[in-house]
């Protein structure tokens, strides 16, 4: 394997880690905002909804991005093997 592929592999690992760290941070912020807002306000209602159901679309986005990173890594591996 070439050094270029090793660089891409390391970058892909970092990208995956950053994607899931961002997912976790966004979830923690959503829960914190929902916890500290008034439930009777519009912001509180939106925050409660996001805290309860926002994990579904954010998980789908994180999984799609992780899949894209993996496919780019596979492409780099194939180029390195040629």
CSV table of N, CA, C and O in Angstrom, one decimal:
chain,number,residue,atom,x,y,z
A,1,UNK,N,0.8,-1.2,0.0
A,1,UNK,CA,0.0,0.0,0.0
A,1,UNK,C,0.9,1.3,0.0
A,1,UNK,O,1.9,1.3,0.6
A,2,UNK,N,0.4,2.2,-0.7
A,2,UNK,CA,1.2,3.5,-0.8
A,2,UNK,C,0.9,4.4,0.4
A,2,UNK,O,0.0,4.2,1.2
A,3,UNK,N,1.8,5.3,0.6
A,3,UNK,CA,1.7,6.3,1.7
A,3,UNK,C,0.4,7.1,1.5
A,3,UNK,O,-0.2,7.5,2.5
A,4,UNK,N,0.1,7.4,0.3
A,4,UNK,CA,-1.1,8.2,0.0
A,4,UNK,C,-2.4,7.5,0.5
A,4,UNK,O,-3.3,8.1,1.1
A,5,UNK,N,-2.4,6.2,0.4
A,5,UNK,CA,-3.6,5.4,0.9
A,5,UNK,C,-3.6,5.5,2.4
A,5,UNK,O,-4.7,5.6,3.0
A,6,UNK,N,-2.4,5.4,3.0
A,6,UNK,CA,-2.4,5.4,4.5
A,6,UNK,C,-2.9,6.8,5.0
A,6,UNK,O,-3.5,6.9,6.0
A,7,UNK,N,-2.5,7.9,4.3
A,7,UNK,CA,-3.0,9.2,4.6
A,7,UNK,C,-4.5,9.3,4.5
A,7,UNK,O,-5.2,9.9,5.4
A,8,UNK,N,-5.0,8.7,3.4
A,8,UNK,CA,-6.5,8.8,3.2
A,8,UNK,C,-7.2,7.9,4.3
A,8,UNK,O,-8.2,8.3,4.8
A,9,UNK,N,-6.6,6.8,4.6
A,9,UNK,CA,-7.2,5.9,5.7
A,9,UNK,C,-7.2,6.7,7.0
A,9,UNK,O,-8.2,6.6,7.7
A,10,UNK,N,-6.2,7.4,7.3
A,10,UNK,CA,-6.1,8.1,8.6
A,10,UNK,C,-7.1,9.3,8.6
A,10,UNK,O,-7.8,9.5,9.6
A,11,UNK,N,-7.2,9.9,7.4
A,11,UNK,CA,-8.2,11.0,7.3
A,11,UNK,C,-9.6,10.5,7.4
A,11,UNK,O,-10.5,11.2,8.0
A,12,UNK,N,-9.9,9.4,6.8
A,12,UNK,CA,-11.2,8.8,6.9
A,12,UNK,C,-11.6,8.4,8.4
A,12,UNK,O,-12.7,8.6,8.8
A,13,UNK,N,-10.6,7.9,9.1
A,13,UNK,CA,-10.8,7.6,10.5
A,13,UNK,C,-11.2,8.8,11.3
A,13,UNK,O,-12.1,8.8,12.1
A,14,UNK,N,-10.4,9.9,11.0
A,14,UNK,CA,-10.7,11.2,11.7
A,14,UNK,C,-12.0,11.7,11.3
A,14,UNK,O,-12.7,12.3,12.2
A,15,UNK,N,-12.4,11.6,10.1
A,15,UNK,CA,-13.7,12.1,9.6
A,15,UNK,C,-14.8,11.4,10.3
A,15,UNK,O,-15.8,12.0,10.7
A,16,UNK,N,-14.7,10.1,10.4
A,16,UNK,CA,-15.8,9.3,11.0
A,16,UNK,C,-15.9,9.7,12.5
A,16,UNK,O,-17.0,9.9,13.0
A,17,UNK,N,-14.8,9.8,13.1
A,17,UNK,CA,-14.7,10.3,14.6
A,17,UNK,C,-15.4,11.6,14.7
A,17,UNK,O,-16.2,11.9,15.6
A,18,UNK,N,-15.1,12.6,13.8
A,18,UNK,CA,-15.6,13.9,13.9
A,18,UNK,C,-17.1,13.9,13.6
A,18,UNK,O,-17.9,14.7,14.2
A,19,UNK,N,-17.6,13.1,12.7
A,19,UNK,CA,-19.0,13.0,12.4
A,19,UNK,C,-19.8,12.6,13.6
A,19,UNK,O,-20.8,13.2,14.0
A,20,UNK,N,-19.3,11.5,14.3
A,20,UNK,CA,-20.1,11.0,15.5
A,20,UNK,C,-19.9,11.9,16.7
A,20,UNK,O,-20.8,12.0,17.5
A,21,UNK,N,-18.7,12.6,16.8
A,21,UNK,CA,-18.6,13.6,17.9
A,21,UNK,C,-19.6,14.7,17.7
A,21,UNK,O,-20.2,15.2,18.6
A,22,UNK,N,-19.7,15.2,16.4
A,22,UNK,CA,-20.7,16.2,16.1
A,22,UNK,C,-22.1,15.8,16.4
A,22,UNK,O,-22.9,16.5,16.9
A,23,UNK,N,-22.4,14.5,16.1
A,23,UNK,CA,-23.8,14.0,16.3
A,23,UNK,C,-24.0,14.0,17.8
A,23,UNK,O,-25.1,14.4,18.3
A,24,UNK,N,-23.1,13.5,18.6
A,24,UNK,CA,-23.2,13.5,20.1
A,24,UNK,C,-23.4,14.9,20.7
A,24,UNK,O,-24.2,15.2,21.5
A,25,UNK,N,-22.6,15.8,20.2
A,25,UNK,CA,-22.6,17.2,20.7
A,25,UNK,C,-24.0,17.8,20.4
A,25,UNK,O,-24.6,18.5,21.2
A,26,UNK,N,-24.5,17.6,19.1
A,26,UNK,CA,-25.7,18.2,18.8
A,26,UNK,C,-26.9,17.6,19.6
A,26,UNK,O,-27.8,18.4,20.0
A,27,UNK,N,-26.8,16.3,19.9
A,27,UNK,CA,-27.8,15.7,20.8
A,27,UNK,C,-27.8,16.3,22.2
A,27,UNK,O,-28.8,16.5,22.8
A,28,UNK,N,-26.6,16.5,22.7
A,28,UNK,CA,-26.4,17.0,24.1
A,28,UNK,C,-27.0,18.5,24.1
A,28,UNK,O,-27.6,18.9,25.1
A,29,UNK,N,-26.7,19.2,23.1
A,29,UNK,CA,-27.2,20.6,23.1
A,29,UNK,C,-28.7,20.6,23.0
A,29,UNK,O,-29.4,21.4,23.7
A,30,UNK,N,-29.3,19.7,22.1
A,30,UNK,CA,-30.7,19.7,22.0
A,30,UNK,C,-31.4,19.3,23.3
A,30,UNK,O,-32.4,19.9,23.7
A,31,UNK,N,-30.8,18.4,24.1
A,31,UNK,CA,-31.4,18.0,25.3
A,31,UNK,C,-31.2,19.1,26.4
A,31,UNK,O,-32.2,19.4,27.1
A,32,UNK,N,-30.1,19.8,26.4
A,32,UNK,CA,-29.9,20.9,27.3
A,32,UNK,C,-30.9,22.0,27.0
A,32,UNK,O,-31.4,22.6,28.0
A,33,UNK,N,-31.0,22.4,25.8
A,33,UNK,CA,-32.0,23.5,25.4
A,33,UNK,C,-33.4,23.1,25.8
A,33,UNK,O,-34.1,23.9,26.4
A,34,UNK,N,-33.8,21.8,25.6
A,34,UNK,CA,-35.1,21.4,26.0
A,34,UNK,C,-35.3,21.4,27.5
A,34,UNK,O,-36.4,21.7,28.0
A,35,UNK,N,-34.3,21.1,28.2
A,35,UNK,CA,-34.3,21.0,29.6
A,35,UNK,C,-34.5,22.4,30.3
A,35,UNK,O,-35.2,22.6,31.2
A,36,UNK,N,-33.8,23.4,29.7
A,36,UNK,CA,-33.7,24.7,30.3
A,36,UNK,C,-34.7,25.7,29.7
A,36,UNK,O,-34.7,26.8,30.1
A,37,UNK,N,-35.6,25.3,28.8
A,37,UNK,CA,-36.6,26.2,28.3
A,37,UNK,C,-37.9,25.9,28.9
A,37,UNK,O,-38.2,24.8,29.3
A,38,UNK,N,-38.8,26.9,28.8
A,38,UNK,CA,-40.1,26.8,29.4
A,38,UNK,C,-41.0,26.0,28.4
A,38,UNK,O,-41.0,26.3,27.2
A,39,UNK,N,-41.7,25.0,28.9
A,39,UNK,CA,-42.5,24.1,28.0
A,39,UNK,C,-43.6,24.9,27.3
A,39,UNK,O,-44.2,24.4,26.3
A,40,UNK,N,-44.1,26.0,27.9
A,40,UNK,CA,-45.2,26.7,27.4
A,40,UNK,C,-44.9,27.6,26.2
A,40,UNK,O,-45.7,28.1,25.5
A,41,UNK,N,-43.6,27.9,26.0
A,41,UNK,CA,-43.2,28.8,25.0
A,41,UNK,C,-43.0,28.0,23.6
A,41,UNK,O,-42.9,26.8,23.6
A,42,UNK,N,-43.0,28.8,22.6
A,42,UNK,CA,-42.8,28.2,21.2
A,42,UNK,C,-41.4,27.5,21.2
A,42,UNK,O,-41.3,26.4,20.7
A,43,UNK,N,-40.4,28.2,21.7
A,43,UNK,CA,-39.1,27.7,21.7
A,43,UNK,C,-39.0,26.4,22.5
A,43,UNK,O,-38.4,25.4,22.1
A,44,UNK,N,-39.7,26.4,23.6
A,44,UNK,CA,-39.7,25.2,24.5
A,44,UNK,C,-40.4,24.0,23.8
A,44,UNK,O,-39.9,22.9,23.9
A,45,UNK,N,-41.4,24.3,23.0
A,45,UNK,CA,-42.1,23.2,22.3
A,45,UNK,C,-41.3,22.7,21.2
A,45,UNK,O,-41.2,21.4,21.0
A,46,UNK,N,-40.6,23.5,20.5
A,46,UNK,CA,-39.7,23.1,19.4
A,46,UNK,C,-38.5,22.3,20.0
A,46,UNK,O,-38.1,21.3,19.5
A,47,UNK,N,-38.0,22.8,21.1
A,47,UNK,CA,-36.8,22.2,21.7
A,47,UNK,C,-37.2,20.8,22.2
A,47,UNK,O,-36.4,19.8,22.1
A,48,UNK,N,-38.4,20.7,22.8
A,48,UNK,CA,-38.8,19.3,23.3
A,48,UNK,C,-39.0,18.4,22.1
A,48,UNK,O,-38.6,17.2,22.2
A,49,UNK,N,-39.5,18.9,21.0
A,49,UNK,CA,-39.7,18.0,19.8
A,49,UNK,C,-38.4,17.6,19.3
A,49,UNK,O,-38.2,16.4,19.0
A,50,UNK,N,-37.4,18.5,19.2
A,50,UNK,CA,-36.1,18.2,18.6
A,50,UNK,C,-35.4,17.2,19.6
A,50,UNK,O,-34.7,16.2,19.1
A,51,UNK,N,-35.5,17.4,20.9
A,51,UNK,CA,-34.8,16.5,21.8
A,51,UNK,C,-35.4,15.1,21.8
A,51,UNK,O,-34.7,14.1,22.0
A,52,UNK,N,-36.7,15.0,21.5
A,52,UNK,CA,-37.3,13.7,21.5
A,52,UNK,C,-37.2,13.0,20.2
A,52,UNK,O,-37.0,11.8,20.1
A,53,UNK,N,-37.3,13.7,19.1
A,53,UNK,CA,-37.3,13.1,17.7
A,53,UNK,C,-36.2,13.5,16.8
A,53,UNK,O,-36.0,12.9,15.7
A,54,UNK,N,-35.3,14.4,17.2
A,54,UNK,CA,-34.2,14.9,16.4
A,54,UNK,C,-33.1,13.8,16.1
A,54,UNK,O,-32.4,13.9,15.2
A,55,UNK,N,-33.1,12.8,17.0
A,55,UNK,CA,-32.0,11.8,16.9
A,55,UNK,C,-32.2,11.0,15.6
A,55,UNK,O,-31.3,10.5,15.0
A,56,UNK,N,-33.5,10.9,15.1
A,56,UNK,CA,-33.7,10.0,13.9
A,56,UNK,C,-33.1,10.7,12.7
A,56,UNK,O,-32.3,10.0,12.0
A,57,UNK,N,-33.4,11.9,12.3
A,57,UNK,CA,-32.8,12.5,11.1
A,57,UNK,C,-31.3,12.7,11.3
A,57,UNK,O,-30.5,12.5,10.3
A,58,UNK,N,-30.9,13.0,12.5
A,58,UNK,CA,-29.4,13.3,12.7
A,58,UNK,C,-28.7,12.0,12.6
A,58,UNK,O,-27.5,11.9,12.1
A,59,UNK,N,-29.3,10.9,13.0
A,59,UNK,CA,-28.6,9.6,12.9
A,59,UNK,C,-28.5,9.1,11.4
A,59,UNK,O,-27.5,8.6,11.0
A,60,UNK,N,-29.6,9.4,10.7
A,60,UNK,CA,-29.6,9.1,9.2
A,60,UNK,C,-28.5,9.9,8.5
A,60,UNK,O,-27.7,9.3,7.7
A,61,UNK,N,-28.4,11.2,8.8
A,61,UNK,CA,-27.4,12.0,8.2
A,61,UNK,C,-26.0,11.5,8.6
A,61,UNK,O,-25.1,11.4,7.7
A,62,UNK,N,-25.8,11.2,9.8
A,62,UNK,CA,-24.4,10.7,10.3
A,62,UNK,C,-24.1,9.4,9.6
A,62,UNK,O,-23.0,9.2,9.2
A,63,UNK,N,-25.1,8.5,9.5
A,63,UNK,CA,-24.8,7.2,8.8
A,63,UNK,C,-24.5,7.4,7.3
A,63,UNK,O,-23.6,6.7,6.8
A,64,UNK,N,-25.2,8.3,6.6
A,64,UNK,CA,-25.0,8.6,5.2
A,64,UNK,C,-23.6,9.2,5.1
A,64,UNK,O,-22.8,8.8,4.2
A,65,UNK,N,-23.2,10.1,5.9
A,65,UNK,CA,-21.9,10.7,5.8
A,65,UNK,C,-20.8,9.7,6.1
A,65,UNK,O,-19.7,9.7,5.4
A,66,UNK,N,-21.0,8.8,7.1
A,66,UNK,CA,-20.0,7.8,7.4
A,66,UNK,C,-19.9,6.8,6.2
A,66,UNK,O,-18.8,6.4,5.8
A,67,UNK,N,-21.0,6.5,5.5
A,67,UNK,CA,-21.0,5.7,4.3
A,67,UNK,C,-20.2,6.3,3.2
A,67,UNK,O,-19.5,5.7,2.4
A,68,UNK,N,-20.4,7.7,3.0
A,68,UNK,CA,-19.6,8.4,2.0
A,68,UNK,C,-18.1,8.4,2.3
A,68,UNK,O,-17.3,8.2,1.4
A,69,UNK,N,-17.8,8.5,3.5
A,69,UNK,CA,-16.4,8.5,3.9
A,69,UNK,C,-15.8,7.1,3.6
A,69,UNK,O,-14.7,7.0,3.0
A,70,UNK,N,-16.6,6.0,3.9
A,70,UNK,CA,-16.1,4.7,3.6
A,70,UNK,C,-15.9,4.4,2.1
A,70,UNK,O,-15.0,3.8,1.7
A,71,UNK,N,-16.9,4.9,1.3
A,71,UNK,CA,-16.8,4.7,-0.1
A,71,UNK,C,-15.6,5.5,-0.7
A,71,UNK,O,-14.9,5.0,-1.6
A,72,UNK,N,-15.3,6.7,-0.2
A,72,UNK,CA,-14.1,7.4,-0.6
A,72,UNK,C,-12.8,6.7,-0.2
A,72,UNK,O,-11.9,6.6,-1.0
A,73,UNK,N,-12.8,6.1,1.0
A,73,UNK,CA,-11.7,5.3,1.4
A,73,UNK,C,-11.5,4.1,0.5
A,73,UNK,O,-10.3,3.8,0.1
A,74,UNK,N,-12.6,3.4,0.1
A,74,UNK,CA,-12.5,2.3,-0.8
A,74,UNK,C,-11.9,2.7,-2.1
A,74,UNK,O,-11.1,1.9,-2.7
A,75,UNK,N,-12.4,3.8,-2.6
A,75,UNK,CA,-11.9,4.3,-3.9
A,75,UNK,C,-10.4,4.6,-3.8
A,75,UNK,O,-9.6,4.2,-4.8
A,76,UNK,N,-9.9,5.2,-2.8
A,76,UNK,CA,-8.5,5.4,-2.6
A,76,UNK,C,-7.7,4.1,-2.5
A,76,UNK,O,-6.6,4.0,-3.0
A,77,UNK,N,-8.3,3.1,-1.8
A,77,UNK,CA,-7.6,1.8,-1.7
A,77,UNK,C,-7.5,1.2,-3.1
A,77,UNK,O,-6.4,0.6,-3.5
A,78,UNK,N,-8.5,1.3,-3.9
A,78,UNK,CA,-8.5,0.7,-5.3
A,78,UNK,C,-7.5,1.4,-6.1
A,78,UNK,O,-6.7,0.8,-6.9
A,79,UNK,N,-7.4,2.7,-6.0
A,79,UNK,CA,-6.4,3.5,-6.8
A,79,UNK,C,-5.0,3.1,-6.3
A,79,UNK,O,-4.1,3.0,-7.2
A,80,UNK,N,-4.8,2.9,-5.0
A,80,UNK,CA,-3.5,2.5,-4.5
A,80,UNK,C,-3.0,1.1,-5.0
A,80,UNK,O,-1.9,0.8,-5.2
A,81,UNK,N,-4.0,0.2,-5.2
A,81,UNK,CA,-3.7,-1.1,-5.6
A,81,UNK,C,-3.4,-1.3,-7.1
A,81,UNK,O,-2.9,-2.3,-7.6
A,82,UNK,N,-3.8,-0.2,-7.9
A,82,UNK,CA,-3.6,-0.3,-9.4
A,82,UNK,C,-2.2,-0.1,-9.7
A,82,UNK,O,-1.4,0.5,-9.2
